[in-house]
GROMACS .gro file of C-alpha atoms in nm:
model
  446
    1UNK     CA    1   0.006   0.048  -0.039
    2UNK     CA    2   0.145   0.376  -0.003
    3UNK     CA    3   0.149   0.638   0.195
    4UNK     CA    4  -0.050   0.949   0.127
    5UNK     CA    5   0.247   1.108   0.198
    6UNK     CA    6   0.293   1.432  -0.032
    7UNK     CA    7   0.218   1.796   0.085
    8UNK     CA    8  -0.142   1.796   0.217
    9UNK     CA    9  -0.417   2.021   0.041
   10UNK     CA   10  -0.614   2.252   0.258
   11UNK     CA   11  -0.992   2.187   0.227
   12UNK     CA   12  -1.246   2.360   0.330
   13UNK     CA   13  -1.635   2.229   0.444
   14UNK     CA   14  -1.816   2.491   0.178
   15UNK     CA   15  -1.714   2.232  -0.069
   16UNK     CA   16  -1.447   2.001  -0.267
   17UNK     CA   17  -1.077   2.133  -0.261
   18UNK     CA   18  -0.963   2.301  -0.599
   19UNK     CA   19  -0.592   2.196  -0.704
   20UNK     CA   20  -0.351   2.427  -0.852
   21UNK     CA   21  -0.043   2.431  -1.002
   22UNK     CA   22   0.115   2.589  -0.709
   23UNK     CA   23  -0.014   2.299  -0.472
   24UNK     CA   24   0.177   1.987  -0.419
   25UNK     CA   25  -0.106   1.731  -0.451
   26UNK     CA   26  -0.243   1.638  -0.790
   27UNK     CA   27  -0.611   1.477  -0.816
   28UNK     CA   28  -0.459   1.233  -1.050
   29UNK     CA   29  -0.193   1.085  -0.815
   30UNK     CA   30  -0.470   1.035  -0.504
   31UNK     CA   31  -0.664   0.881  -0.819
   32UNK     CA   32  -0.432   0.640  -0.946
   33UNK     CA   33  -0.377   0.552  -0.557
   34UNK     CA   34  -0.724   0.486  -0.487
   35UNK     CA   35  -0.721   0.262  -0.763
   36UNK     CA   36  -0.478   0.078  -0.643
   37UNK     CA   37  -0.619   0.019  -0.287
   38UNK     CA   38  -0.937  -0.053  -0.445
   39UNK     CA   39  -0.731  -0.308  -0.685
   40UNK     CA   40  -0.616  -0.479  -0.354
   41UNK     CA   41  -0.946  -0.493  -0.201
   42UNK     CA   42  -1.019  -0.739  -0.526
   43UNK     CA   43  -0.721  -0.951  -0.445
   44UNK     CA   44  -0.809  -0.947  -0.131
   45UNK     CA   45  -1.185  -1.001  -0.078
   46UNK     CA   46  -1.266  -1.047  -0.409
   47UNK     CA   47  -1.526  -1.293  -0.553
   48UNK     CA   48  -1.282  -1.487  -0.739
   49UNK     CA   49  -1.042  -1.572  -0.428
   50UNK     CA   50  -1.340  -1.600  -0.205
   51UNK     CA   51  -1.530  -1.916  -0.464
   52UNK     CA   52  -1.167  -2.029  -0.517
   53UNK     CA   53  -1.137  -2.113  -0.132
   54UNK     CA   54  -1.471  -2.327  -0.125
   55UNK     CA   55  -1.322  -2.558  -0.435
   56UNK     CA   56  -1.593  -2.354  -0.660
   57UNK     CA   57  -1.473  -2.124  -1.028
   58UNK     CA   58  -1.598  -1.831  -1.093
   59UNK     CA   59  -1.731  -1.673  -1.368
   60UNK     CA   60  -1.578  -1.467  -1.661
   61UNK     CA   61  -1.594  -1.103  -1.485
   62UNK     CA   62  -1.446  -1.274  -1.173
   63UNK     CA   63  -1.207  -1.398  -1.366
   64UNK     CA   64  -1.081  -1.097  -1.487
   65UNK     CA   65  -1.096  -0.864  -1.267
   66UNK     CA   66  -0.856  -1.104  -0.989
   67UNK     CA   67  -0.614  -1.124  -1.308
   68UNK     CA   68  -0.654  -0.765  -1.359
   69UNK     CA   69  -0.558  -0.654  -1.019
   70UNK     CA   70  -0.371  -0.980  -0.904
   71UNK     CA   71   0.036  -0.830  -0.855
   72UNK     CA   72  -0.055  -0.481  -1.038
   73UNK     CA   73  -0.266  -0.275  -0.743
   74UNK     CA   74   0.073  -0.332  -0.486
   75UNK     CA   75   0.313  -0.274  -0.810
   76UNK     CA   76   0.099   0.082  -0.868
   77UNK     CA   77   0.088   0.123  -0.500
   78UNK     CA   78   0.496   0.088  -0.494
   79UNK     CA   79   0.494   0.364  -0.805
   80UNK     CA   80   0.310   0.591  -0.687
   81UNK     CA   81   0.504   0.583  -0.369
   82UNK     CA   82   0.823   0.702  -0.548
   83UNK     CA   83   0.607   0.968  -0.718
   84UNK     CA   84   0.501   1.079  -0.360
   85UNK     CA   85   0.844   1.128  -0.207
   86UNK     CA   86   0.907   1.344  -0.527
   87UNK     CA   87   0.604   1.571  -0.514
   88UNK     CA   88   0.667   1.598  -0.120
   89UNK     CA   89   1.089   1.714  -0.199
   90UNK     CA   90   0.989   1.962  -0.489
   91UNK     CA   91   0.832   1.788  -0.762
   92UNK     CA   92   1.018   1.911  -1.056
   93UNK     CA   93   1.175   2.162  -0.858
   94UNK     CA   94   1.397   1.932  -0.589
   95UNK     CA   95   1.442   2.127  -0.248
   96UNK     CA   96   1.766   2.187  -0.140
   97UNK     CA   97   1.939   2.327   0.187
   98UNK     CA   98   1.759   2.314   0.540
   99UNK     CA   99   1.386   2.261   0.331
  100UNK     CA  100   1.568   1.881   0.164
  101UNK     CA  101   1.703   1.862   0.490
  102UNK     CA  102   1.350   1.831   0.699
  103UNK     CA  103   1.191   1.607   0.391
  104UNK     CA  104   1.445   1.417   0.473
  105UNK     CA  105   1.360   1.411   0.896
  106UNK     CA  106   0.938   1.413   0.787
  107UNK     CA  107   0.988   1.104   0.547
  108UNK     CA  108   1.192   0.888   0.806
  109UNK     CA  109   0.912   1.006   1.093
  110UNK     CA  110   0.664   0.830   0.861
  111UNK     CA  111   0.896   0.550   0.759
  112UNK     CA  112   0.928   0.465   1.122
  113UNK     CA  113   0.531   0.478   1.215
  114UNK     CA  114   0.430   0.256   0.844
  115UNK     CA  115   0.682   0.027   0.935
  116UNK     CA  116   0.561  -0.034   1.282
  117UNK     CA  117   0.189  -0.043   1.168
  118UNK     CA  118   0.285  -0.260   0.909
  119UNK     CA  119   0.415  -0.524   1.207
  120UNK     CA  120   0.085  -0.460   1.371
  121UNK     CA  121  -0.101  -0.493   1.087
  122UNK     CA  122   0.093  -0.832   1.018
  123UNK     CA  123   0.023  -0.998   1.304
  124UNK     CA  124  -0.315  -0.953   1.350
  125UNK     CA  125  -0.365  -1.033   0.988
  126UNK     CA  126  -0.384  -1.430   0.845
  127UNK     CA  127  -0.522  -1.399   0.545
  128UNK     CA  128  -0.352  -1.082   0.371
  129UNK     CA  129   0.039  -1.015   0.317
  130UNK     CA  130   0.139  -0.642   0.467
  131UNK     CA  131   0.270  -0.431   0.251
  132UNK     CA  132   0.365  -0.136   0.489
  133UNK     CA  133   0.709  -0.227   0.623
  134UNK     CA  134   0.844  -0.288   0.323
  135UNK     CA  135   0.657   0.043   0.184
  136UNK     CA  136   0.855   0.191   0.501
  137UNK     CA  137   1.210   0.058   0.365
  138UNK     CA  138   1.147   0.105   0.040
  139UNK     CA  139   1.160   0.501   0.148
  140UNK     CA  140   1.417   0.491   0.374
  141UNK     CA  141   1.606   0.378   0.102
  142UNK     CA  142   1.551   0.627  -0.157
  143UNK     CA  143   1.654   0.948   0.063
  144UNK     CA  144   1.974   0.920  -0.077
  145UNK     CA  145   1.874   0.923  -0.395
  146UNK     CA  146   1.626   1.282  -0.350
  147UNK     CA  147   1.887   1.510  -0.574
  148UNK     CA  148   1.961   1.266  -0.835
  149UNK     CA  149   1.805   1.388  -1.169
  150UNK     CA  150   1.510   1.233  -1.303
  151UNK     CA  151   1.719   1.026  -1.667
  152UNK     CA  152   1.924   0.874  -1.444
  153UNK     CA  153   1.661   0.737  -1.164
  154UNK     CA  154   1.493   0.581  -1.454
  155UNK     CA  155   1.817   0.425  -1.602
  156UNK     CA  156   1.841   0.320  -1.230
  157UNK     CA  157   1.552   0.190  -1.274
  158UNK     CA  158   1.605   0.011  -1.599
  159UNK     CA  159   1.947  -0.113  -1.508
  160UNK     CA  160   1.730  -0.278  -1.182
  161UNK     CA  161   1.477  -0.418  -1.313
  162UNK     CA  162   1.719  -0.627  -1.504
  163UNK     CA  163   1.994  -0.748  -1.314
  164UNK     CA  164   1.786  -0.730  -1.007
  165UNK     CA  165   1.580  -1.046  -1.033
  166UNK     CA  166   1.918  -1.219  -1.116
  167UNK     CA  167   2.086  -1.097  -0.822
  168UNK     CA  168   1.841  -1.220  -0.589
  169UNK     CA  169   1.802  -1.607  -0.798
  170UNK     CA  170   2.127  -1.671  -0.728
  171UNK     CA  171   2.158  -1.499  -0.398
  172UNK     CA  172   1.860  -1.723  -0.281
  173UNK     CA  173   2.005  -2.021  -0.399
  174UNK     CA  174   2.318  -2.005  -0.174
  175UNK     CA  175   2.077  -1.938   0.109
  176UNK     CA  176   1.730  -2.170   0.015
  177UNK     CA  177   1.931  -2.444  -0.222
  178UNK     CA  178   1.654  -2.519  -0.454
  179UNK     CA  179   1.379  -2.473  -0.215
  180UNK     CA  180   1.090  -2.163  -0.309
  181UNK     CA  181   1.046  -1.893  -0.109
  182UNK     CA  182   0.700  -1.902   0.147
  183UNK     CA  183   0.685  -1.498   0.048
  184UNK     CA  184   0.545  -1.327   0.364
  185UNK     CA  185   0.612  -0.998   0.568
  186UNK     CA  186   0.775  -0.904   0.933
  187UNK     CA  187   0.596  -0.917   1.241
  188UNK     CA  188   0.670  -0.857   1.626
  189UNK     CA  189   0.669  -1.194   1.669
  190UNK     CA  190   1.009  -1.176   1.417
  191UNK     CA  191   1.146  -0.998   1.686
  192UNK     CA  192   1.110  -1.204   1.950
  193UNK     CA  193   1.513  -1.377   1.864
  194UNK     CA  194   1.792  -1.239   1.717
  195UNK     CA  195   1.760  -1.571   1.476
  196UNK     CA  196   1.385  -1.499   1.383
  197UNK     CA  197   1.531  -1.105   1.315
  198UNK     CA  198   1.769  -1.180   1.077
  199UNK     CA  199   1.471  -1.422   0.864
  200UNK     CA  200   1.281  -1.136   0.921
  201UNK     CA  201   1.543  -0.904   0.768
  202UNK     CA  202   1.563  -1.175   0.513
  203UNK     CA  203   1.222  -1.169   0.414
  204UNK     CA  204   1.242  -0.793   0.374
  205UNK     CA  205   1.538  -0.767   0.162
  206UNK     CA  206   1.557  -1.070  -0.037
  207UNK     CA  207   1.261  -1.353   0.002
  208UNK     CA  208   0.944  -1.153   0.089
  209UNK     CA  209   0.606  -1.108  -0.107
  210UNK     CA  210   0.702  -0.702  -0.161
  211UNK     CA  211   1.117  -0.690  -0.101
  212UNK     CA  212   1.336  -0.447  -0.158
  213UNK     CA  213   1.544  -0.675  -0.395
  214UNK     CA  214   1.317  -0.648  -0.677
  215UNK     CA  215   1.064  -0.374  -0.594
  216UNK     CA  216   1.255  -0.064  -0.557
  217UNK     CA  217   1.291  -0.066  -0.973
  218UNK     CA  218   0.913   0.094  -0.898
  219UNK     CA  219   1.013   0.318  -0.639
  220UNK     CA  220   1.245   0.445  -0.894
  221UNK     CA  221   1.081   0.458  -1.186
  222UNK     CA  222   0.783   0.628  -0.944
  223UNK     CA  223   1.042   0.930  -0.833
  224UNK     CA  224   1.188   1.014  -1.196
  225UNK     CA  225   0.856   1.072  -1.310
  226UNK     CA  226   0.753   1.271  -1.006
  227UNK     CA  227   1.078   1.464  -1.103
  228UNK     CA  228   0.895   1.560  -1.436
  229UNK     CA  229   0.632   1.827  -1.448
  230UNK     CA  230   0.322   1.635  -1.451
  231UNK     CA  231   0.072   1.923  -1.474
  232UNK     CA  232   0.201   1.896  -1.871
  233UNK     CA  233  -0.022   1.748  -2.165
  234UNK     CA  234   0.325   1.604  -2.291
  235UNK     CA  235   0.455   1.472  -2.011
  236UNK     CA  236   0.164   1.295  -1.936
  237UNK     CA  237   0.089   1.147  -2.315
  238UNK     CA  238   0.461   1.042  -2.292
  239UNK     CA  239   0.416   0.853  -1.985
  240UNK     CA  240   0.158   0.706  -2.104
  241UNK     CA  241   0.266   0.626  -2.457
  242UNK     CA  242   0.596   0.431  -2.228
  243UNK     CA  243   0.395   0.264  -1.997
  244UNK     CA  244   0.207   0.109  -2.266
  245UNK     CA  245   0.552   0.053  -2.469
  246UNK     CA  246   0.719  -0.168  -2.130
  247UNK     CA  247   0.383  -0.329  -2.110
  248UNK     CA  248   0.432  -0.491  -2.444
  249UNK     CA  249   0.776  -0.545  -2.365
  250UNK     CA  250   0.713  -0.701  -2.034
  251UNK     CA  251   0.438  -0.926  -2.139
  252UNK     CA  252   0.545  -1.021  -2.515
  253UNK     CA  253   0.911  -1.026  -2.378
  254UNK     CA  254   0.806  -1.332  -2.168
  255UNK     CA  255   0.621  -1.447  -2.452
  256UNK     CA  256   0.886  -1.471  -2.686
  257UNK     CA  257   1.142  -1.617  -2.447
  258UNK     CA  258   0.900  -1.902  -2.350
  259UNK     CA  259   0.771  -1.969  -2.688
  260UNK     CA  260   1.020  -1.905  -2.930
  261UNK     CA  261   1.345  -1.909  -2.807
  262UNK     CA  262   1.292  -2.241  -2.571
  263UNK     CA  263   1.205  -2.124  -2.209
  264UNK     CA  264   0.909  -2.416  -2.226
  265UNK     CA  265   1.177  -2.700  -2.269
  266UNK     CA  266   1.396  -2.558  -1.979
  267UNK     CA  267   1.027  -2.590  -1.750
  268UNK     CA  268   0.847  -2.900  -1.904
  269UNK     CA  269   0.985  -3.104  -1.627
  270UNK     CA  270   0.782  -2.893  -1.439
  271UNK     CA  271   0.543  -2.863  -1.593
  272UNK     CA  272   0.502  -3.258  -1.669
  273UNK     CA  273   0.538  -3.229  -1.230
  274UNK     CA  274   0.211  -2.993  -1.247
  275UNK     CA  275  -0.045  -3.153  -1.446
  276UNK     CA  276  -0.236  -3.284  -1.281
  277UNK     CA  277  -0.290  -3.040  -0.984
  278UNK     CA  278  -0.340  -2.827  -1.305
  279UNK     CA  279  -0.614  -3.042  -1.491
  280UNK     CA  280  -0.808  -3.057  -1.127
  281UNK     CA  281  -0.852  -2.679  -1.134
  282UNK     CA  282  -0.941  -2.660  -1.500
  283UNK     CA  283  -0.604  -2.465  -1.538
  284UNK     CA  284  -0.322  -2.517  -1.833
  285UNK     CA  285  -0.022  -2.572  -1.680
  286UNK     CA  286   0.175  -2.274  -1.765
  287UNK     CA  287  -0.100  -2.110  -1.661
  288UNK     CA  288  -0.053  -2.263  -1.288
  289UNK     CA  289   0.304  -2.212  -1.283
  290UNK     CA  290   0.290  -1.829  -1.342
  291UNK     CA  291   0.006  -1.735  -1.084
  292UNK     CA  292   0.182  -2.050  -0.791
  293UNK     CA  293   0.472  -1.725  -0.674
  294UNK     CA  294   0.501  -1.514  -0.333
  295UNK     CA  295   0.723  -1.218  -0.444
  296UNK     CA  296   1.023  -1.474  -0.595
  297UNK     CA  297   1.041  -1.754  -0.823
  298UNK     CA  298   1.181  -2.068  -0.693
  299UNK     CA  299   1.563  -2.144  -0.749
  300UNK     CA  300   1.553  -2.463  -0.919
  301UNK     CA  301   1.587  -2.344  -1.283
  302UNK     CA  302   1.716  -1.988  -1.436
  303UNK     CA  303   1.422  -2.072  -1.697
  304UNK     CA  304   1.168  -1.952  -1.433
  305UNK     CA  305   1.305  -1.625  -1.485
  306UNK     CA  306   1.101  -1.607  -1.815
  307UNK     CA  307   0.802  -1.609  -1.632
  308UNK     CA  308   0.628  -1.292  -1.599
  309UNK     CA  309   0.310  -1.407  -1.392
  310UNK     CA  310   0.208  -1.175  -1.051
  311UNK     CA  311   0.451  -1.170  -0.757
  312UNK     CA  312   0.729  -1.361  -0.930
  313UNK     CA  313   0.996  -1.064  -0.957
  314UNK     CA  314   1.106  -1.179  -1.326
  315UNK     CA  315   1.307  -0.897  -1.526
  316UNK     CA  316   0.957  -0.967  -1.694
  317UNK     CA  317   0.696  -0.863  -1.439
  318UNK     CA  318   0.930  -0.587  -1.355
  319UNK     CA  319   0.901  -0.432  -1.656
  320UNK     CA  320   0.570  -0.552  -1.766
  321UNK     CA  321   0.374  -0.393  -1.441
  322UNK     CA  322   0.575  -0.120  -1.413
  323UNK     CA  323   0.496  -0.014  -1.759
  324UNK     CA  324   0.108  -0.096  -1.662
  325UNK     CA  325   0.122   0.140  -1.349
  326UNK     CA  326   0.299   0.428  -1.549
  327UNK     CA  327   0.016   0.406  -1.789
  328UNK     CA  328  -0.247   0.388  -1.506
  329UNK     CA  329  -0.097   0.721  -1.368
  330UNK     CA  330  -0.085   0.916  -1.676
  331UNK     CA  331  -0.492   0.841  -1.760
  332UNK     CA  332  -0.530   0.902  -1.381
  333UNK     CA  333  -0.416   1.260  -1.400
  334UNK     CA  334  -0.581   1.351  -1.727
  335UNK     CA  335  -0.928   1.243  -1.545
  336UNK     CA  336  -0.860   1.403  -1.279
  337UNK     CA  337  -0.806   1.718  -1.374
  338UNK     CA  338  -1.059   1.679  -1.660
  339UNK     CA  339  -1.361   1.515  -1.356
  340UNK     CA  340  -1.228   1.675  -1.028
  341UNK     CA  341  -1.561   1.675  -0.829
  342UNK     CA  342  -1.771   1.379  -0.962
  343UNK     CA  343  -1.460   1.160  -0.865
  344UNK     CA  344  -1.401   1.315  -0.543
  345UNK     CA  345  -1.512   1.086  -0.322
  346UNK     CA  346  -1.268   0.769  -0.503
  347UNK     CA  347  -0.953   1.078  -0.524
  348UNK     CA  348  -1.029   1.088  -0.116
  349UNK     CA  349  -0.956   0.741  -0.132
  350UNK     CA  350  -0.620   0.807  -0.255
  351UNK     CA  351  -0.570   1.073  -0.036
  352UNK     CA  352  -0.641   0.854   0.259
  353UNK     CA  353  -0.481   0.538   0.174
  354UNK     CA  354  -0.322   0.438   0.521
  355UNK     CA  355  -0.625   0.450   0.714
  356UNK     CA  356  -0.848   0.271   0.429
  357UNK     CA  357  -0.561   0.056   0.370
  358UNK     CA  358  -0.518  -0.026   0.735
  359UNK     CA  359  -0.923  -0.034   0.819
  360UNK     CA  360  -0.984  -0.291   0.567
  361UNK     CA  361  -0.696  -0.451   0.710
  362UNK     CA  362  -0.891  -0.508   1.039
  363UNK     CA  363  -1.262  -0.549   0.901
  364UNK     CA  364  -1.130  -0.823   0.715
  365UNK     CA  365  -1.128  -1.007   1.051
  366UNK     CA  366  -1.491  -1.000   1.157
  367UNK     CA  367  -1.639  -1.155   0.802
  368UNK     CA  368  -1.763  -1.481   0.858
  369UNK     CA  369  -1.623  -1.795   0.687
  370UNK     CA  370  -1.576  -1.850   0.305
  371UNK     CA  371  -1.860  -2.103   0.304
  372UNK     CA  372  -2.115  -1.781   0.397
  373UNK     CA  373  -1.914  -1.538   0.235
  374UNK     CA  374  -1.957  -1.822  -0.118
  375UNK     CA  375  -2.332  -1.805  -0.121
  376UNK     CA  376  -2.243  -1.365  -0.209
  377UNK     CA  377  -1.957  -1.342  -0.366
  378UNK     CA  378  -1.923  -1.014  -0.488
  379UNK     CA  379  -2.107  -0.862  -0.178
  380UNK     CA  380  -1.834  -0.839   0.036
  381UNK     CA  381  -1.601  -0.669  -0.195
  382UNK     CA  382  -1.860  -0.454  -0.295
  383UNK     CA  383  -1.938  -0.305   0.044
  384UNK     CA  384  -1.542  -0.281   0.049
  385UNK     CA  385  -1.568  -0.040  -0.231
  386UNK     CA  386  -1.885   0.141  -0.081
  387UNK     CA  387  -1.759   0.205   0.255
  388UNK     CA  388  -1.361   0.322   0.188
  389UNK     CA  389  -1.542   0.535  -0.095
  390UNK     CA  390  -1.791   0.699   0.140
  391UNK     CA  391  -1.664   0.675   0.428
  392UNK     CA  392  -1.290   0.897   0.264
  393UNK     CA  393  -1.528   1.119   0.089
  394UNK     CA  394  -1.687   1.257   0.383
  395UNK     CA  395  -1.447   1.257   0.579
  396UNK     CA  396  -1.235   1.431   0.304
  397UNK     CA  397  -1.437   1.710   0.283
  398UNK     CA  398  -1.508   1.762   0.607
  399UNK     CA  399  -1.219   1.699   0.819
  400UNK     CA  400  -0.943   1.686   0.602
  401UNK     CA  401  -0.665   1.414   0.678
  402UNK     CA  402  -0.749   1.087   0.773
  403UNK     CA  403  -0.652   0.953   1.157
  404UNK     CA  404  -0.376   0.767   1.046
  405UNK     CA  405  -0.272   1.072   0.823
  406UNK     CA  406  -0.324   1.331   1.106
  407UNK     CA  407  -0.115   1.088   1.367
  408UNK     CA  408   0.200   1.105   1.086
  409UNK     CA  409   0.190   1.476   1.000
  410UNK     CA  410   0.149   1.536   1.420
  411UNK     CA  411   0.476   1.301   1.487
  412UNK     CA  412   0.660   1.413   1.162
  413UNK     CA  413   0.594   1.822   1.183
  414UNK     CA  414   0.723   1.783   1.594
  415UNK     CA  415   1.042   1.559   1.486
  416UNK     CA  416   1.122   1.803   1.206
  417UNK     CA  417   1.145   2.113   1.470
  418UNK     CA  418   1.359   1.893   1.707
  419UNK     CA  419   1.604   1.697   1.436
  420UNK     CA  420   1.655   2.057   1.229
  421UNK     CA  421   1.449   2.352   1.368
  422UNK     CA  422   1.164   2.570   1.194
  423UNK     CA  423   1.177   2.610   0.796
  424UNK     CA  424   1.389   2.965   0.770
  425UNK     CA  425   1.149   3.239   0.629
  426UNK     CA  426   1.213   3.517   0.469
  427UNK     CA  427   1.114   3.853   0.523
  428UNK     CA  428   0.987   4.114   0.197
  429UNK     CA  429   1.284   4.352   0.165
  430UNK     CA  430   1.095   4.719   0.261
  431UNK     CA  431   1.348   4.888   0.078
  432UNK     CA  432   1.577   5.215   0.180
  433UNK     CA  433   1.453   5.405   0.431
  434UNK     CA  434   1.405   5.760   0.351
  435UNK     CA  435   1.748   5.896   0.567
  436UNK     CA  436   1.901   5.637   0.333
  437UNK     CA  437   1.785   5.747   0.054
  438UNK     CA  438   1.886   6.092   0.120
  439UNK     CA  439   2.218   5.933   0.184
  440UNK     CA  440   2.288   5.754  -0.106
  441UNK     CA  441   2.120   6.078  -0.317
  442UNK     CA  442   2.430   6.271  -0.163
  443UNK     CA  443   2.701   6.088  -0.191
  444UNK     CA  444   2.562   6.054  -0.593
  445UNK     CA  445   2.582   6.414  -0.593
  446UNK     CA  446   2.907   6.439  -0.469
   0.00000   0.00000   0.00000
């Protein structure tokens, strides 16, 4: 999940806030973040997931919706995290000096809050792998790169997207042998012993569901995008075109590697082994293999890196899913400007994304069994979406920042004052006094 971290808009109870060019917040970014939040709802409580839990096959709409959001929602969050960091620190005109030091302190404090909150939610959740602790780590690792130009950030993201999965693969092979990674997130229980803490750190960096080694390219790409003038229509169009090209390159490149350049032959023993299970589920063995990862691919054969399934962490998935995220962001920037008022309740979900995300994790604990939910498999998802849109829309309109957003703003503001000091203010020059003007005139005459 992503944090609503860039500069807040001053809200008035009399109406929805208007976003000007001088304001740090863009409606389109909030709209994209809202889609990511709702996409996570689909992944966690969607009809396809509910019906598969009771051994029933979902219909085409449910399957399509699940495939559309699986993996893509969380990657959109991570990409928007980088964009939000850029917007918080000046956007296309990066801060420097005291202002940048204040930004760094503010981000670090919010990251600490998200890290602890992530562990707490992971401790109580049995069905969702919570992203917040990973998210906090992305923030901290991005801090040294806040002054890097966008072109260099884009090149670094591209290089990391290609090399990161290979480095992860061989590092995990050294650690795990040929076993698959179990994914997961960090919990307080991991910190009760030194071996547990070490395993938790390894999960965050390498073995988990959203590991730093393969997820930082999304943050770097978002940071590069946030350094552009996102008010420019030309830049939005280029962003959309780039996103589409990357999405095609990722998915098409994986298809070519598997079907043209021999990847399927290398995976054939695994496909044969998965055949009976796939047949029982009514799936193709390759389809089953693409959908069976929890953040990384198994290390039994390097041919696994040719897949592009959700949560596989391969170069093809990273490139393709990053492209989807960029294209969605570009579209949302256009829509956010064009339909600001009718979309205001939805963009409010993005503005209050930490609150919405945490609330839905807690709410999942109160749901009945999957057997009971399967009687009306669409009802839970629709209820969660409606509840989030109504709550966030009304809260933002009348109260401004959400509960968690208020906490992070309050804590980071006070920490900045203690650690860095108040931002220096400049007073306008009143001009020379009357006496000084006469003195200067006297010297000029002399």
